[in-house]
XYZ file of C-alpha atoms in Angstrom:
483
model
C -42.231 55.554 86.117
C -41.790 53.541 88.156
C -39.246 50.954 86.765
C -39.251 47.120 88.442
C -36.033 44.766 88.346
C -38.254 42.827 85.908
C -38.160 45.637 83.352
C -34.391 45.986 84.115
C -33.554 42.405 82.772
C -36.148 42.772 79.786
C -34.138 46.173 79.017
C -30.670 44.830 79.572
C -31.672 41.364 77.524
C -32.901 43.472 74.616
C -29.833 45.197 74.332
C -27.524 42.350 74.382
C -29.595 41.198 71.801
C -29.693 43.818 69.970
C -25.971 44.530 69.893
C -24.971 41.166 69.005
C -27.540 41.482 65.608
C -26.007 44.339 65.181
C -22.382 43.042 65.268
C -23.249 40.594 62.883
C -24.822 41.951 59.974
C -22.107 44.720 60.105
C -19.622 41.977 60.762
C -20.869 39.065 58.239
C -23.121 40.217 56.052
C -22.182 44.163 55.462
C -18.085 43.450 55.230
C -17.703 46.945 56.902
C -14.236 45.915 58.334
C -13.707 45.338 54.355
C -15.620 48.318 52.964
C -14.310 50.499 55.767
C -10.452 49.097 56.289
C -10.021 46.446 53.856
C -9.510 43.589 56.687
C -9.418 40.056 54.642
C -8.442 41.401 50.971
C -5.853 42.404 48.814
C -5.922 44.617 45.861
C -5.523 44.186 42.282
C -5.636 46.520 39.082
C -6.773 45.307 36.208
C -6.452 47.174 33.002
C -9.283 46.915 29.844
C -9.483 49.336 26.806
C -13.001 50.622 27.545
C -15.254 49.996 30.712
C -17.938 48.690 28.689
C -20.506 48.316 31.103
C -18.894 47.334 34.724
C -19.401 49.386 37.770
C -18.486 49.485 41.999
C -19.523 47.207 43.686
C -20.018 44.738 40.973
C -19.272 40.985 41.375
C -15.765 39.128 40.702
C -15.283 35.102 40.380
C -13.385 32.791 40.020
C -14.291 28.883 38.647
C -17.893 30.419 38.387
C -17.094 31.494 42.525
C -17.657 35.304 44.501
C -14.449 35.900 45.220
C -13.783 39.816 45.459
C -15.387 42.616 44.417
C -14.716 46.050 41.698
C -13.592 48.874 44.564
C -12.799 51.774 42.255
C -12.781 52.095 38.179
C -10.910 55.061 36.660
C -10.194 56.659 33.200
C -6.507 56.955 32.762
C -4.325 56.674 29.654
C -4.589 53.692 27.797
C -8.527 53.459 28.853
C -9.882 52.240 32.194
C -8.400 50.493 35.194
C -10.643 48.735 37.602
C -9.115 47.606 40.726
C -10.165 44.577 42.407
C -10.890 43.854 45.833
C -9.985 40.218 46.090
C -10.623 37.758 49.629
C -7.339 36.144 51.325
C -8.054 33.182 51.444
C -8.318 32.212 48.313
C -5.523 30.629 45.835
C -5.562 32.682 42.728
C -3.416 31.659 39.866
C -1.019 35.339 38.354
C -0.883 33.486 34.758
C -4.761 33.974 33.900
C -6.844 35.279 31.558
C -9.743 38.666 33.030
C -13.141 38.699 31.000
C -15.346 41.397 31.828
C -19.102 39.627 31.084
C -22.660 40.116 31.859
C -24.833 38.379 33.371
C -27.826 39.407 31.398
C -28.930 41.309 28.316
C -29.333 44.233 29.985
C -26.164 44.614 31.816
C -24.964 43.737 35.354
C -21.295 43.262 34.244
C -19.364 41.209 37.044
C -15.534 40.320 35.802
C -14.483 36.806 36.055
C -11.007 35.305 36.531
C -9.230 32.749 34.392
C -6.771 30.954 34.624
C -4.376 29.591 32.526
C -2.393 26.993 34.627
C -1.800 25.699 38.198
C 1.514 25.918 38.710
C 1.772 29.838 38.734
C 2.525 31.870 41.514
C -0.978 33.048 43.678
C -1.918 36.793 43.227
C -0.790 39.675 45.610
C -2.130 42.552 46.910
C -0.081 45.455 44.044
C -0.793 43.326 41.255
C -1.858 44.531 37.832
C -3.853 42.773 34.937
C -1.656 44.046 31.013
C -4.552 44.889 28.664
C -2.956 41.907 26.453
C -4.969 39.581 29.166
C -8.402 41.349 29.437
C -11.812 41.243 27.299
C -14.814 43.262 27.343
C -18.324 42.095 25.473
C -19.035 43.847 22.026
C -21.269 47.119 23.061
C -24.723 46.150 22.710
C -26.181 48.951 20.952
C -23.868 48.265 18.222
C -25.054 44.784 17.576
C -28.377 45.613 18.560
C -28.268 48.724 15.401
C -26.141 46.496 12.912
C -29.071 43.780 13.616
C -31.824 46.549 12.760
C -29.946 47.273 9.954
C -29.299 43.735 8.394
C -33.032 43.462 9.418
C -34.170 46.330 7.141
C -32.463 45.381 3.985
C -34.238 42.039 3.806
C -36.779 43.118 1.318
C -40.158 42.497 3.387
C -41.902 39.904 0.216
C -38.990 38.097 -0.325
C -38.835 37.501 2.971
C -42.441 36.617 3.909
C -42.019 34.136 0.053
C -38.481 32.564 2.146
C -40.652 32.063 5.101
C -44.224 30.899 2.984
C -41.695 27.984 1.009
C -39.897 26.952 4.318
C -43.151 26.326 6.215
C -44.252 24.404 2.839
C -40.463 22.496 2.234
C -40.977 21.572 6.419
C -43.966 21.724 7.323
C -45.048 18.699 8.643
C -41.822 17.307 9.255
C -41.040 17.378 12.675
C -41.045 13.567 13.234
C -38.310 13.437 10.229
C -36.928 16.237 12.114
C -37.085 15.094 15.198
C -35.611 11.764 13.813
C -32.396 13.853 11.681
C -31.536 15.646 14.881
C -31.487 12.295 17.089
C -29.101 10.965 14.481
C -26.438 14.155 14.579
C -26.512 13.855 18.592
C -26.033 10.477 18.827
C -23.470 10.898 15.159
C -21.911 13.328 17.694
C -22.341 11.543 21.395
C -20.360 8.523 18.987
C -17.711 10.778 17.514
C -16.687 12.527 21.390
C -16.098 8.818 21.953
C -13.539 7.812 19.127
C -12.482 11.268 19.482
C -8.676 10.454 19.352
C -8.829 7.520 16.619
C -10.863 10.588 14.672
C -7.656 12.537 14.731
C -5.524 9.939 14.028
C -7.661 9.503 10.863
C -7.389 13.438 9.941
C -4.051 13.919 10.568
C -3.027 10.609 8.789
C -4.712 12.062 5.772
C -2.240 15.142 4.266
C -0.510 11.704 2.554
C -3.282 10.732 1.265
C -4.326 14.280 0.332
C -0.778 15.356 -0.871
C -0.839 11.902 -3.393
C -4.639 12.683 -4.799
C -2.329 16.454 -5.445
C 0.506 14.984 -6.617
C -1.521 12.517 -9.151
C -3.459 15.777 -10.478
C -2.756 15.255 -13.789
C -2.692 11.763 -13.643
C -7.062 12.597 -12.512
C -7.572 14.603 -15.016
C -6.616 12.557 -17.753
C -8.323 9.886 -16.248
C -11.821 12.241 -16.492
C -10.989 12.800 -19.708
C -10.241 9.148 -20.557
C -14.158 8.839 -18.255
C -15.708 11.574 -20.614
C -14.510 9.403 -23.941
C -15.274 6.698 -22.542
C -18.960 7.300 -21.322
C -19.456 9.678 -25.079
C -19.282 6.403 -26.796
C -21.526 4.655 -24.465
C -24.416 7.224 -25.032
C -23.594 7.127 -28.764
C -23.822 3.375 -28.587
C -26.744 3.346 -26.579
C -29.130 1.087 -29.457
C -26.111 -1.400 -29.093
C -25.017 -1.508 -25.795
C -29.762 -1.725 -25.013
C -29.377 -4.437 -27.796
C -26.657 -6.538 -25.440
C -28.443 -5.833 -21.544
C -31.203 -7.369 -24.462
C -29.577 -9.898 -25.471
C -27.162 -10.627 -22.392
C -29.140 -13.109 -20.365
C -29.798 -15.344 -23.364
C -25.888 -15.411 -24.668
C -25.224 -15.898 -20.975
C -27.643 -18.522 -20.397
C -25.594 -20.259 -23.750
C -22.115 -20.132 -22.092
C -24.221 -21.235 -19.010
C -24.897 -24.899 -20.905
C -21.628 -24.925 -22.891
C -19.548 -24.787 -18.830
C -21.906 -26.856 -18.066
C -21.026 -29.569 -21.245
C -17.361 -29.574 -20.471
C -17.799 -29.396 -16.917
C -15.839 -32.754 -16.836
C -12.984 -31.208 -18.527
C -12.371 -27.460 -18.160
C -11.352 -27.734 -14.295
C -8.285 -29.582 -15.540
C -7.783 -27.880 -17.998
C -7.515 -24.358 -15.894
C -6.044 -26.273 -13.371
C -3.491 -27.153 -16.070
C -3.414 -23.425 -17.176
C -2.831 -22.308 -13.334
C 0.769 -24.619 -14.093
C 1.551 -22.553 -17.477
C 0.558 -19.516 -16.087
C 3.211 -19.879 -13.686
C 5.475 -20.654 -16.619
C 4.423 -18.059 -18.003
C 5.394 -15.370 -15.204
C 9.385 -17.154 -14.555
C 9.233 -16.712 -18.634
C 7.805 -13.348 -18.699
C 11.626 -11.046 -19.878
C 11.722 -14.331 -21.852
C 8.362 -14.035 -23.565
C 8.474 -9.661 -23.797
C 11.827 -10.227 -25.887
C 9.625 -12.335 -28.322
C 7.029 -10.367 -28.781
C 9.306 -6.751 -29.193
C 11.931 -9.351 -31.887
C 8.437 -10.492 -33.501
C 7.913 -7.300 -35.443
C 11.871 -7.576 -36.979
C 11.565 -11.406 -37.849
C 7.992 -10.579 -40.132
C 9.938 -7.498 -41.699
C 12.375 -10.057 -42.729
C 10.174 -12.276 -43.627
C 8.152 -9.538 -45.607
C 11.241 -8.423 -46.758
C 12.193 -11.884 -48.687
C 9.137 -12.715 -50.222
C 6.997 -10.683 -50.750
C 8.810 -7.046 -51.054
C 10.880 -8.714 -52.944
C 8.799 -10.345 -55.403
C 6.441 -7.052 -55.962
C 6.416 -5.292 -59.199
C 7.983 -8.563 -61.179
C 6.725 -10.732 -63.737
C 6.865 -14.073 -62.117
C 3.496 -14.285 -59.914
C 6.508 -15.631 -57.462
C 10.170 -16.097 -57.468
C 10.603 -17.613 -54.329
C 12.726 -16.222 -51.323
C 15.820 -13.991 -51.416
C 18.141 -16.194 -48.590
C 21.564 -17.698 -49.580
C 21.724 -20.948 -48.274
C 25.849 -21.667 -47.177
C 26.132 -25.124 -46.389
C 28.885 -25.552 -44.277
C 29.245 -28.959 -43.386
C 30.204 -30.571 -40.133
C 31.480 -26.592 -39.416
C 31.426 -25.989 -36.295
C 31.464 -30.140 -35.757
C 28.357 -32.026 -34.211
C 28.783 -31.877 -29.844
C 29.952 -35.536 -28.683
C 30.824 -35.217 -25.165
C 28.104 -36.182 -22.772
C 25.578 -38.000 -24.417
C 25.454 -41.740 -25.205
C 28.839 -43.734 -26.644
C 28.797 -44.721 -30.338
C 27.997 -48.003 -28.988
C 23.885 -47.263 -27.875
C 23.523 -44.821 -30.435
C 20.775 -45.187 -32.410
C 20.248 -45.672 -35.853
C 18.200 -42.907 -37.803
C 15.842 -45.976 -40.021
C 14.541 -47.110 -36.210
C 10.778 -46.237 -36.292
C 10.170 -47.656 -32.293
C 10.391 -45.644 -29.649
C 12.013 -46.950 -26.493
C 12.170 -45.122 -23.297
C 14.178 -42.538 -23.351
C 17.668 -43.236 -20.728
C 18.567 -41.877 -17.351
C 19.716 -39.034 -15.821
C 20.330 -35.143 -17.802
C 22.141 -36.008 -21.410
C 22.975 -33.453 -23.061
C 26.472 -30.766 -24.266
C 28.970 -31.305 -21.852
C 31.899 -29.044 -22.795
C 32.869 -25.844 -22.045
C 29.945 -22.445 -21.390
C 32.217 -20.240 -23.362
C 33.439 -23.671 -26.319
C 32.824 -22.101 -30.165
C 30.154 -24.919 -31.115
C 26.760 -25.660 -29.805
C 26.275 -22.663 -28.335
C 22.568 -22.530 -27.930
C 22.903 -26.095 -25.925
C 21.195 -26.929 -22.759
C 24.636 -25.620 -21.028
C 23.848 -22.034 -21.370
C 19.982 -21.708 -20.560
C 19.876 -18.614 -18.048
C 18.850 -18.749 -15.624
C 15.143 -16.405 -15.057
C 15.792 -16.544 -11.355
C 19.150 -16.238 -11.166
C 19.872 -13.294 -13.680
C 23.728 -13.643 -14.777
C 23.827 -17.399 -14.190
C 24.134 -19.774 -16.304
C 22.413 -23.749 -16.111
C 21.551 -27.149 -18.094
C 18.830 -27.618 -15.239
C 16.723 -25.547 -12.922
C 17.897 -27.555 -9.711
C 21.589 -26.013 -11.045
C 19.588 -22.452 -11.347
C 18.595 -22.086 -7.891
C 21.619 -24.063 -6.242
C 25.051 -22.162 -5.457
C 26.378 -24.951 -7.807
C 28.411 -24.099 -11.170
C 28.399 -25.399 -14.279
C 31.314 -27.993 -14.483
C 32.177 -29.226 -18.624
C 33.330 -32.808 -18.904
C 36.055 -31.508 -21.443
C 37.630 -29.433 -23.981
C 37.588 -31.415 -26.799
C 35.126 -33.039 -29.425
C 34.951 -36.877 -28.073
C 32.710 -38.547 -26.147
C 33.762 -38.883 -22.515
C 33.298 -41.161 -20.071
C 32.283 -45.333 -19.831
C 31.864 -46.593 -23.806
C 28.996 -49.049 -21.899
C 26.792 -46.490 -19.832
C 24.572 -43.740 -20.230
C 25.596 -40.299 -18.711
C 24.397 -41.578 -14.892
C 25.877 -42.003 -12.882
C 29.021 -39.967 -14.111
C 30.123 -37.811 -11.395
C 30.788 -34.086 -11.460
C 35.005 -33.428 -12.167
C 36.471 -32.274 -9.916
C 39.364 -29.521 -9.010
C 43.238 -30.608 -9.964
C 44.420 -32.364 -6.811
C 46.239 -29.626 -4.553
C 43.952 -26.999 -5.799
C 40.896 -25.734 -3.081
C 38.355 -27.494 -2.626
C 40.029 -30.849 -4.339
C 39.492 -34.195 -3.630
C 40.815 -37.819 -5.089
C 40.446 -38.224 -8.800
C 37.655 -40.891 -9.514
C 39.113 -44.153 -10.338
C 39.385 -44.314 -14.440
C 35.974 -46.683 -15.883
C 36.724 -50.336 -16.938
C 37.603 -51.479 -20.595
C 35.054 -53.584 -22.157
C 36.337 -56.597 -24.643
C 33.991 -58.907 -26.358
C 35.326 -61.915 -27.723
C 33.471 -63.156 -30.888
C 32.870 -66.098 -32.999
C 34.964 -65.906 -36.054
C 33.560 -68.246 -38.035
C 29.248 -66.292 -37.093
C 30.510 -63.277 -36.128
C 28.259 -63.738 -32.668
C 29.472 -62.107 -29.481
C 28.452 -61.156 -26.068
C 26.805 -57.641 -24.986
C 27.475 -56.095 -21.612
C 24.242 -56.832 -20.986
C 24.180 -60.298 -21.505
C 22.435 -60.655 -24.363
C 23.927 -62.201 -28.153
C 24.766 -59.784 -31.031
C 25.418 -60.490 -34.367
C 27.836 -58.808 -36.261
C 27.965 -60.194 -39.924
C 30.959 -57.845 -41.709
C 33.213 -59.819 -38.862
C 32.711 -63.622 -40.353
C 34.942 -65.067 -42.317
C 33.160 -65.280 -45.559
C 32.197 -61.571 -45.232
C 32.116 -60.240 -48.544
C 32.918 -56.558 -47.024
C 36.424 -55.177 -46.139
C 36.997 -55.809 -42.998
C 39.132 -52.172 -41.546
C 39.489 -51.258 -38.065
C 36.843 -48.493 -38.992
C 34.431 -50.426 -39.956
C 35.085 -52.138 -36.976
C 34.464 -49.167 -34.362
C 31.677 -49.027 -36.030
C 27.748 -49.783 -34.135
C 25.954 -52.336 -34.919
C 22.800 -52.516 -37.755
C 20.152 -54.099 -36.681
């Protein structure tokens, strides 16, 4: 056989291609340097309680990517050690968990590395992952055996009945169940979108639930009362049915009544709003009145009906003692109109009320007229007493006119215009004392007893005339004239 130059070139090219292909297969696909010499890899030991079906050359993954293989598995005194051969070019944190999983239901276990954080230093050759950081899947044989025993424990007849009843219950409800599943999915999606708000709601619900626990006795009492009400409703079912039957007609009558009183009812309700506001302000006083009303009724019964019980007379009257202490204490004159402007008690006309605040202007701790306007309690300022609401609401305090029993002020004027007395000169907050009021004097005609009053009108007092029959004394001259 003659080997020509052409054949020699073909053999050379074939040998070169074979050498290159074999090198690529050995180095790239078979990984002979790694298998034979461990080049480009480092070893890490994983301590496992059991092998759990893990075998040599099993895959090792990190975040779903293959990063090495199981090089060896050998027994130890505490369990099993699996030696992992990991690629050097991949950064794997040292703080991690190693879990053994199955690719399929029939096996093909692999090791999955799950990092706990990305800040820990990387794994290096010779590191050991302790058993506390590893987990293995349950034994599939034990799981299948437990499932088989559970199925055998279920009675077949009852199971068949349950399946038949389930078919009867949900048979033909496919569209409804689909809508239910779709609605549940939408609800879950919305819950996921509002996860922060739901988490806050759950966290904030604890104080509300604590209040329910703290008021459990009150809730039980409320439930007991509600049970009593429902029992009464059940007992009075006939009457309640009559109310429901006759209620529309009665409501129509009430509506017609409101229609008839429509012009005046809004005004009455508006006035009641004002009265309600006053009642709210004077609520403590009203409560005190309601507290004192029963004892007052008891006193009246004791003085009248109880005292006359078992007596021969039909009614003997109230057992009361009237001690007429005339002019004790004397009437208060300070702050009222002077005697010249006082009206006679026999007059029946009703002129306009004089302007200004007219009330007893003596000290608040005086021994008479203790229930006067000066001692009215201020509702919004506890502890303060004042004659007017304006003085109650302000920082002004009540100041009396004098400490005596006589009227003080201009005899020709009412209380209007009288200034509150100032502190003594030289004291804090004092001002110059006001000028004394002028003394009013009027000349009269001795022949007829007529005189001109401060208002410019003519008055007549017959007892000042010369031909009067009455005795003229200085006391009678100080009395006001009678019209």
